[in-house]
Amino acid sequence: QERLANEVLGGLSGKPQSVPAPSYAPNAEAYNRYIRGLYALDHRGEKDNLENAIKLLQESIHLDASFGPAYLSLATAYALMPYYRNLPVVETNRAAIQTVEKGIATDPRIKSAAGAIYGSHYHQQKRWSESEAAYRLATTAQVQDSTAFNWYSRMLNSVGRLDDALEQALKAELIDPDNGVVNSRLAIVYTWLGDSERAHDYFGRADELGGTSTIHNLAYGLLLIREGRIADAEKMALAAVRMGEGSTEWIEPVFAAFEDPSLADSAFAILAQVAAENRLEPEVEVTARTILGDIDGAMAVARRLEEPGEFFQMDLLFAPELHALRKHSEFMPLLKRLGVVDYWDEVGCEFDGQKAICPPD
């Protein structure tokens, strides 16, 4: 695995890489738990796999406390808990940072790769420049995996750098083409960029590889709405809600309103009710309200991004279907408060109304 990652790094940089010295060989049983934990982590969209990954990686560390990669993967699992299990971001980030710092202390070889964990931590705090610097460290490490590139891609998407996000996601695919999560990220990036053909291709690959998640299904549903396939989109929304164990009451009236805008008031009423009961994904509400023309209501949801953590995945703000929201008078002030405008100024980006156009590195 290290030799392959080294070859990929050489291909990405255009420079041959020196072959690293043989790494520490972990306890055989610890390594077995580690590999099983990685498999569960890669298939985290399937029931209980994230919890299984954490259990196996903890067991790996217990069996061999000097094996750094197990700490790094366990920290990754903790960092994912807010997205897959709606756990408090402050507590899960603390667990991720504490875990990776223990790993670095016992195995300094993982220090650069651990930049992915710090990048995620800073992303949650909307410290965009620090997040990017940490991801750059991880994506240029001697030994690397697809996670760092995948998370860096999402960070770039969250600040509107859609083209650069695609570049990083493609690098993740080069390292790990059979990873369902990587293929899902590419599907979402292509959806936001408006490339429907490639988006469909990668959604299909991700589904086959077990890379589904709530945001994956919702993004796929948005693509189907774009194509006028309302019935298919409704089925995808139902799958997303069932995966997240959320409310299904909103689905029928909202999709009926997509087909017949005169039914919008009924859709808004059920959205408000379910959201008040905290049983509605905010990604759903902000998207549905925007599509149905309630831009002020959508902006009210978007303002909650100012709360600690990530109220919803910010890259959604740059989807084509949220164009009307981006034209709202409060949109740019919101991005200013979220630190995105200052980040653009720092790296020399200009916003064209859909995405940030930035100078090459």
Short mmCIF file of C-alpha atoms in Angstrom, two decimals:
data_model
loop_
_atom_site.label_atom_id
_atom_site.label_comp_id
_atom_site.label_asym_id
_atom_site.label_seq_id
_atom_site.Cartn_x
_atom_site.Cartn_y
_atom_site.Cartn_z
CA GLN A 1 0.00 0.00 0.00
CA GLU A 2 2.83 2.40 0.83
CA ARG A 3 4.62 1.59 -2.43
CA LEU A 4 1.43 2.20 -4.44
CA ALA A 5 0.74 5.49 -2.67
CA ASN A 6 4.32 6.53 -3.32
CA GLU A 7 3.94 5.80 -7.04
CA VAL A 8 0.68 7.76 -7.16
CA LEU A 9 2.34 10.72 -5.41
CA GLY A 10 5.05 10.65 -8.04
CA GLY A 11 2.43 10.63 -10.79
CA LEU A 12 0.54 13.57 -9.28
CA SER A 13 3.67 15.66 -8.79
CA GLY A 14 5.41 14.63 -12.00
CA LYS A 15 8.52 13.80 -9.98
CA PRO A 16 9.87 10.37 -9.06
CA GLN A 17 9.61 9.65 -5.35
CA SER A 18 12.21 7.90 -3.24
CA VAL A 19 11.12 4.54 -1.88
CA PRO A 20 10.55 4.79 1.88
CA ALA A 21 12.22 2.44 4.29
CA PRO A 22 10.11 -0.56 5.33
CA SER A 23 7.54 0.49 7.89
CA TYR A 24 6.96 -0.90 11.34
CA ALA A 25 5.26 -4.30 11.10
CA PRO A 26 2.27 -4.39 13.47
CA ASN A 27 1.06 -7.29 15.53
CA ALA A 28 -0.67 -9.71 13.14
CA GLU A 29 -3.99 -9.73 14.98
CA ALA A 30 -3.90 -5.95 15.37
CA TYR A 31 -3.35 -5.64 11.62
CA ASN A 32 -6.26 -8.00 10.96
CA ARG A 33 -8.60 -5.80 13.04
CA TYR A 34 -7.21 -2.73 11.31
CA ILE A 35 -7.93 -4.06 7.81
CA ARG A 36 -11.44 -5.11 8.83
CA GLY A 37 -11.95 -1.69 10.38
CA LEU A 38 -10.85 0.02 7.16
CA TYR A 39 -13.32 -2.05 5.15
CA ALA A 40 -16.17 -1.08 7.48
CA LEU A 41 -15.07 2.56 7.32
CA ASP A 42 -15.03 2.53 3.52
CA HIS A 43 -18.59 1.09 3.57
CA ARG A 44 -19.82 3.41 6.31
CA GLY A 45 -23.09 4.12 4.52
CA GLU A 46 -24.26 0.60 5.34
CA LYS A 47 -26.03 -0.07 8.64
CA ASP A 48 -23.80 -0.06 11.76
CA ASN A 49 -20.58 -0.10 9.73
CA LEU A 50 -19.28 3.13 11.21
CA GLU A 51 -19.75 1.79 14.73
CA ASN A 52 -18.14 -1.51 13.67
CA ALA A 53 -15.17 0.38 12.26
CA ILE A 54 -14.66 2.24 15.54
CA LYS A 55 -14.84 -0.99 17.54
CA LEU A 56 -12.36 -2.82 15.32
CA LEU A 57 -9.90 0.08 15.22
CA GLN A 58 -10.05 0.46 18.99
CA GLU A 59 -9.31 -3.25 19.30
CA SER A 60 -6.38 -2.87 16.89
CA ILE A 61 -4.88 -0.14 19.06
CA HIS A 62 -5.45 -2.19 22.20
CA LEU A 63 -3.55 -5.11 20.63
CA ASP A 64 -0.71 -2.92 19.32
CA ALA A 65 -0.49 0.58 20.79
CA SER A 66 2.45 1.48 18.50
CA PHE A 67 0.61 1.10 15.18
CA GLY A 68 -0.03 4.69 14.08
CA PRO A 69 -2.32 4.05 11.06
CA ALA A 70 -4.96 2.56 13.38
CA TYR A 71 -5.06 5.81 15.35
CA LEU A 72 -5.37 7.80 12.14
CA SER A 73 -8.28 5.71 10.86
CA LEU A 74 -10.02 5.78 14.24
CA ALA A 75 -9.73 9.57 14.30
CA THR A 76 -11.24 9.63 10.80
CA ALA A 77 -14.20 7.58 12.01
CA TYR A 78 -14.79 9.95 14.91
CA ALA A 79 -14.64 12.96 12.56
CA LEU A 80 -17.35 11.40 10.39
CA MET A 81 -19.85 10.84 13.20
CA PRO A 82 -21.60 14.26 12.88
CA TYR A 83 -22.33 13.56 9.20
CA TYR A 84 -23.53 9.99 9.55
CA ARG A 85 -25.01 9.91 13.08
CA ASN A 86 -25.83 13.58 13.82
CA LEU A 87 -23.60 13.52 16.91
CA PRO A 88 -22.36 16.82 18.40
CA VAL A 89 -19.45 18.11 16.35
CA VAL A 90 -17.55 19.57 19.30
CA GLU A 91 -17.34 16.23 21.13
CA THR A 92 -16.55 14.15 18.05
CA ASN A 93 -13.88 16.60 16.87
CA ARG A 94 -12.30 16.53 20.31
CA ALA A 95 -12.20 12.73 20.19
CA ALA A 96 -10.67 12.81 16.69
CA ILE A 97 -7.95 15.29 17.64
CA GLN A 98 -7.09 13.51 20.89
CA THR A 99 -6.87 10.19 19.07
CA VAL A 100 -4.64 11.42 16.29
CA GLU A 101 -2.35 13.22 18.74
CA LYS A 102 -1.89 9.96 20.66
CA GLY A 103 -1.09 8.29 17.35
CA ILE A 104 1.51 10.90 16.42
CA ALA A 105 3.13 10.58 19.83
CA THR A 106 3.54 6.82 19.41
CA ASP A 107 4.17 6.79 15.64
CA PRO A 108 5.50 10.10 14.22
CA ARG A 109 5.31 8.70 10.67
CA ILE A 110 1.61 9.64 10.54
CA LYS A 111 2.17 13.32 11.40
CA SER A 112 1.79 14.69 7.86
CA ALA A 113 -1.11 12.38 6.96
CA ALA A 114 -2.84 13.55 10.17
CA GLY A 115 -3.29 16.91 8.45
CA ALA A 116 -6.58 15.50 7.14
CA ILE A 117 -7.95 15.32 10.69
CA TYR A 118 -6.86 18.87 11.46
CA GLY A 119 -8.24 20.01 8.10
CA SER A 120 -11.63 18.59 9.02
CA HIS A 121 -11.42 20.20 12.47
CA TYR A 122 -10.71 23.65 11.02
CA HIS A 123 -13.40 23.14 8.37
CA GLN A 124 -15.98 22.67 11.12
CA GLN A 125 -14.79 25.93 12.68
CA LYS A 126 -14.92 27.68 9.27
CA ARG A 127 -11.23 28.51 9.49
CA TRP A 128 -10.84 28.02 5.77
CA SER A 129 -7.20 28.99 5.24
CA GLU A 130 -6.04 26.81 8.13
CA SER A 131 -8.18 23.96 6.86
CA GLU A 132 -6.65 24.21 3.41
CA ALA A 133 -3.11 24.35 4.79
CA ALA A 134 -3.73 21.19 6.82
CA TYR A 135 -5.17 19.38 3.82
CA ARG A 136 -2.22 20.43 1.68
CA LEU A 137 0.09 18.88 4.26
CA ALA A 138 -1.89 15.62 4.16
CA THR A 139 -2.13 15.49 0.35
CA THR A 140 1.64 15.90 -0.04
CA ALA A 141 2.58 13.41 2.69
CA GLN A 142 5.02 10.62 1.90
CA VAL A 143 2.26 8.08 2.43
CA GLN A 144 -1.33 9.11 1.82
CA ASP A 145 -4.79 7.74 1.17
CA SER A 146 -7.86 8.96 -0.65
CA THR A 147 -9.52 10.43 2.45
CA ALA A 148 -7.34 13.53 2.54
CA PHE A 149 -8.06 14.34 -1.11
CA ASN A 150 -11.76 13.57 -0.66
CA TRP A 151 -12.10 15.83 2.38
CA TYR A 152 -10.02 18.56 0.74
CA SER A 153 -12.40 18.39 -2.22
CA ARG A 154 -15.39 18.96 0.04
CA MET A 155 -13.68 21.85 1.79
CA LEU A 156 -13.04 23.51 -1.58
CA ASN A 157 -16.65 22.86 -2.59
CA SER A 158 -17.81 24.51 0.64
CA VAL A 159 -16.13 27.78 -0.34
CA GLY A 160 -17.40 27.60 -3.94
CA ARG A 161 -14.19 26.42 -5.60
CA LEU A 162 -16.00 23.78 -7.64
CA ASP A 163 -13.36 23.29 -10.33
CA ASP A 164 -10.59 22.88 -7.77
CA ALA A 165 -12.82 20.52 -5.77
CA LEU A 166 -13.17 18.34 -8.86
CA GLU A 167 -9.39 18.23 -9.27
CA GLN A 168 -8.89 16.92 -5.74
CA ALA A 169 -11.73 14.40 -6.05
CA LEU A 170 -10.16 13.02 -9.22
CA LYS A 171 -6.87 12.59 -7.36
CA ALA A 172 -8.75 10.64 -4.70
CA GLU A 173 -10.17 8.42 -7.44
CA LEU A 174 -6.68 7.84 -8.85
CA ILE A 175 -5.57 6.48 -5.48
CA ASP A 176 -8.72 4.49 -4.67
CA PRO A 177 -10.99 4.03 -7.71
CA ASP A 178 -13.11 1.35 -6.05
CA ASN A 179 -13.96 3.43 -2.99
CA GLY A 180 -17.71 4.12 -2.89
CA VAL A 181 -17.31 7.34 -0.89
CA VAL A 182 -14.82 8.73 -3.41
CA ASN A 183 -17.18 7.94 -6.27
CA SER A 184 -20.03 9.58 -4.37
CA ARG A 185 -17.97 12.75 -3.90
CA LEU A 186 -17.28 12.87 -7.64
CA ALA A 187 -20.98 12.38 -8.38
CA ILE A 188 -21.87 15.32 -6.15
CA VAL A 189 -19.14 17.57 -7.58
CA TYR A 190 -20.29 16.85 -11.12
CA THR A 191 -23.90 17.52 -10.06
CA TRP A 192 -22.96 20.95 -8.71
CA LEU A 193 -20.97 21.65 -11.89
CA GLY A 194 -23.99 20.74 -14.04
CA ASP A 195 -22.34 17.77 -15.76
CA SER A 196 -25.31 15.41 -15.59
CA GLU A 197 -23.83 12.62 -17.69
CA ARG A 198 -20.75 12.18 -15.51
CA ALA A 199 -22.81 12.69 -12.36
CA HIS A 200 -25.10 9.78 -13.29
CA ASP A 201 -22.08 7.61 -14.03
CA TYR A 202 -20.50 8.23 -10.63
CA PHE A 203 -23.78 7.95 -8.71
CA GLY A 204 -24.17 4.50 -10.26
CA ARG A 205 -20.62 3.50 -9.35
CA ALA A 206 -21.02 4.76 -5.79
CA ASP A 207 -24.25 2.81 -5.34
CA GLU A 208 -22.58 -0.38 -6.56
CA LEU A 209 -19.62 0.17 -4.21
CA GLY A 210 -21.65 0.91 -1.08
CA GLY A 211 -20.93 4.64 -1.06
CA THR A 212 -24.47 5.78 -0.41
CA SER A 213 -25.35 8.25 2.34
CA THR A 214 -28.13 10.71 3.10
CA ILE A 215 -26.41 13.58 1.27
CA HIS A 216 -25.54 11.24 -1.62
CA ASN A 217 -29.20 10.28 -2.11
CA LEU A 218 -30.42 13.85 -1.72
CA ALA A 219 -27.93 15.10 -4.31
CA TYR A 220 -28.95 12.32 -6.68
CA GLY A 221 -32.57 13.30 -6.15
CA LEU A 222 -31.73 16.91 -7.01
CA LEU A 223 -30.14 15.76 -10.26
CA LEU A 224 -33.30 13.82 -11.12
CA ILE A 225 -35.49 16.86 -10.36
CA ARG A 226 -33.29 18.87 -12.71
CA GLU A 227 -34.11 16.38 -15.46
CA GLY A 228 -37.84 16.46 -14.72
CA ARG A 229 -37.85 12.91 -13.34
CA ILE A 230 -39.95 13.86 -10.34
CA ALA A 231 -41.24 10.37 -9.51
CA ASP A 232 -37.71 8.92 -9.53
CA ALA A 233 -36.48 11.83 -7.42
CA GLU A 234 -39.24 11.19 -4.91
CA LYS A 235 -38.09 7.58 -4.53
CA MET A 236 -34.54 8.77 -3.97
CA ALA A 237 -35.69 11.26 -1.33
CA LEU A 238 -37.57 8.49 0.45
CA ALA A 239 -34.41 6.35 0.47
CA ALA A 240 -32.42 9.26 1.89
CA VAL A 241 -34.93 9.92 4.66
CA ARG A 242 -35.13 6.26 5.64
CA MET A 243 -31.34 6.07 5.79
CA GLY A 244 -31.25 9.09 8.10
CA GLU A 245 -34.28 7.86 10.06
CA GLY A 246 -36.03 11.18 9.48
CA SER A 247 -39.59 12.20 8.74
CA THR A 248 -41.32 11.06 5.55
CA GLU A 249 -44.45 13.25 5.92
CA TRP A 250 -43.01 16.06 3.83
CA ILE A 251 -42.13 13.97 0.78
CA GLU A 252 -45.51 13.58 -0.92
CA PRO A 253 -46.73 17.20 -0.53
CA VAL A 254 -43.36 18.70 -1.49
CA PHE A 255 -42.97 16.60 -4.61
CA ALA A 256 -46.59 17.29 -5.53
CA ALA A 257 -45.74 21.00 -5.35
CA PHE A 258 -42.69 20.48 -7.58
CA GLU A 259 -45.11 19.22 -10.23
CA ASP A 260 -47.89 21.72 -9.44
CA PRO A 261 -46.58 24.99 -7.91
CA SER A 262 -50.13 25.95 -6.87
CA LEU A 263 -49.70 23.42 -4.04
CA ALA A 264 -46.68 25.24 -2.62
CA ASP A 265 -48.47 26.59 0.47
CA SER A 266 -49.30 23.07 1.64
CA ALA A 267 -45.67 22.07 1.08
CA PHE A 268 -44.40 25.04 3.09
CA ALA A 269 -46.75 24.20 5.95
CA ILE A 270 -45.53 20.62 6.28
CA LEU A 271 -41.89 21.70 5.93
CA ALA A 272 -42.34 24.20 8.76
CA GLN A 273 -44.05 21.64 10.96
CA VAL A 274 -41.47 18.88 10.49
CA ALA A 275 -38.54 21.30 10.80
CA ALA A 276 -39.96 22.65 14.08
CA GLU A 277 -39.99 19.08 15.38
CA ASN A 278 -36.33 18.71 14.34
CA ARG A 279 -37.21 15.85 11.99
CA LEU A 280 -36.14 17.41 8.69
CA GLU A 281 -32.70 17.54 7.12
CA PRO A 282 -31.83 21.24 6.63
CA GLU A 283 -30.44 20.38 3.18
CA VAL A 284 -33.98 19.33 2.24
CA GLU A 285 -35.61 22.46 3.61
CA VAL A 286 -33.24 24.99 2.05
CA THR A 287 -33.44 23.23 -1.33
CA ALA A 288 -37.21 22.71 -1.35
CA ARG A 289 -37.94 26.29 -0.31
CA THR A 290 -35.60 27.66 -2.97
CA ILE A 291 -37.07 25.53 -5.75
CA LEU A 292 -40.62 26.45 -4.70
CA GLY A 293 -39.83 30.16 -4.57
CA ASP A 294 -39.66 30.85 -0.83
CA ILE A 295 -36.23 32.46 -0.99
CA ASP A 296 -36.60 34.35 2.29
CA GLY A 297 -37.51 31.09 4.03
CA ALA A 298 -34.53 29.36 2.45
CA MET A 299 -32.25 32.17 3.60
CA ALA A 300 -33.56 31.79 7.15
CA VAL A 301 -32.37 28.17 7.06
CA ALA A 302 -29.05 29.12 5.47
CA ARG A 303 -28.34 31.66 8.22
CA ARG A 304 -28.09 28.79 10.68
CA LEU A 305 -24.75 27.96 9.08
CA GLU A 306 -23.43 30.64 11.44
CA GLU A 307 -23.98 28.27 14.34
CA PRO A 308 -20.99 26.22 15.58
CA GLY A 309 -20.09 23.27 13.40
CA GLU A 310 -21.83 22.73 10.07
CA PHE A 311 -25.60 22.99 10.22
CA PHE A 312 -25.69 21.51 6.74
CA GLN A 313 -23.05 20.74 4.16
CA MET A 314 -22.17 24.13 2.74
CA ASP A 315 -21.28 22.97 -0.75
CA LEU A 316 -25.02 22.75 -1.40
CA LEU A 317 -25.07 26.57 -1.51
CA PHE A 318 -23.32 26.39 -4.89
CA ALA A 319 -25.67 23.89 -6.56
CA PRO A 320 -27.31 25.23 -9.75
CA GLU A 321 -30.78 24.81 -8.20
CA LEU A 322 -29.92 27.35 -5.47
CA HIS A 323 -29.21 30.13 -7.95
CA ALA A 324 -32.14 32.20 -6.64
CA LEU A 325 -30.78 31.94 -3.10
CA ARG A 326 -27.38 33.18 -4.27
CA LYS A 327 -29.10 36.28 -5.70
CA HIS A 328 -30.73 37.10 -2.34
CA SER A 329 -29.49 40.37 -0.88
CA GLU A 330 -28.37 38.57 2.28
CA PHE A 331 -26.35 35.85 0.54
CA MET A 332 -23.03 37.67 0.20
CA PRO A 333 -23.24 39.17 3.72
CA LEU A 334 -23.82 35.62 5.00
CA LEU A 335 -20.72 34.36 3.17
CA LYS A 336 -18.83 37.29 4.66
CA ARG A 337 -19.88 36.28 8.17
CA LEU A 338 -18.95 32.67 7.42
CA GLY A 339 -15.42 33.76 6.49
CA VAL A 340 -15.77 32.71 2.85
CA VAL A 341 -15.40 36.21 1.35
CA ASP A 342 -12.27 36.90 3.38
CA TYR A 343 -10.88 33.55 2.26
CA TRP A 344 -11.58 34.45 -1.38
CA ASP A 345 -9.80 37.76 -0.94
CA GLU A 346 -6.83 36.02 0.64
CA VAL A 347 -6.34 33.53 -2.21
CA GLY A 348 -7.37 35.89 -5.02
CA CYS A 349 -10.73 34.38 -6.00
CA GLU A 350 -13.65 36.12 -7.69
CA PHE A 351 -17.26 34.93 -7.43
CA ASP A 352 -19.17 34.70 -10.73
CA GLY A 353 -22.59 34.06 -9.20
CA GLN A 354 -22.27 30.27 -9.12
CA LYS A 355 -18.70 29.47 -8.19
CA ALA A 356 -15.43 31.03 -7.16
CA ILE A 357 -12.87 31.49 -9.92
CA CYS A 358 -9.38 31.36 -8.45
CA PRO A 359 -5.86 31.75 -9.87
CA PRO A 360 -3.86 28.54 -10.37
CA ASP A 361 -1.49 27.54 -7.58
#
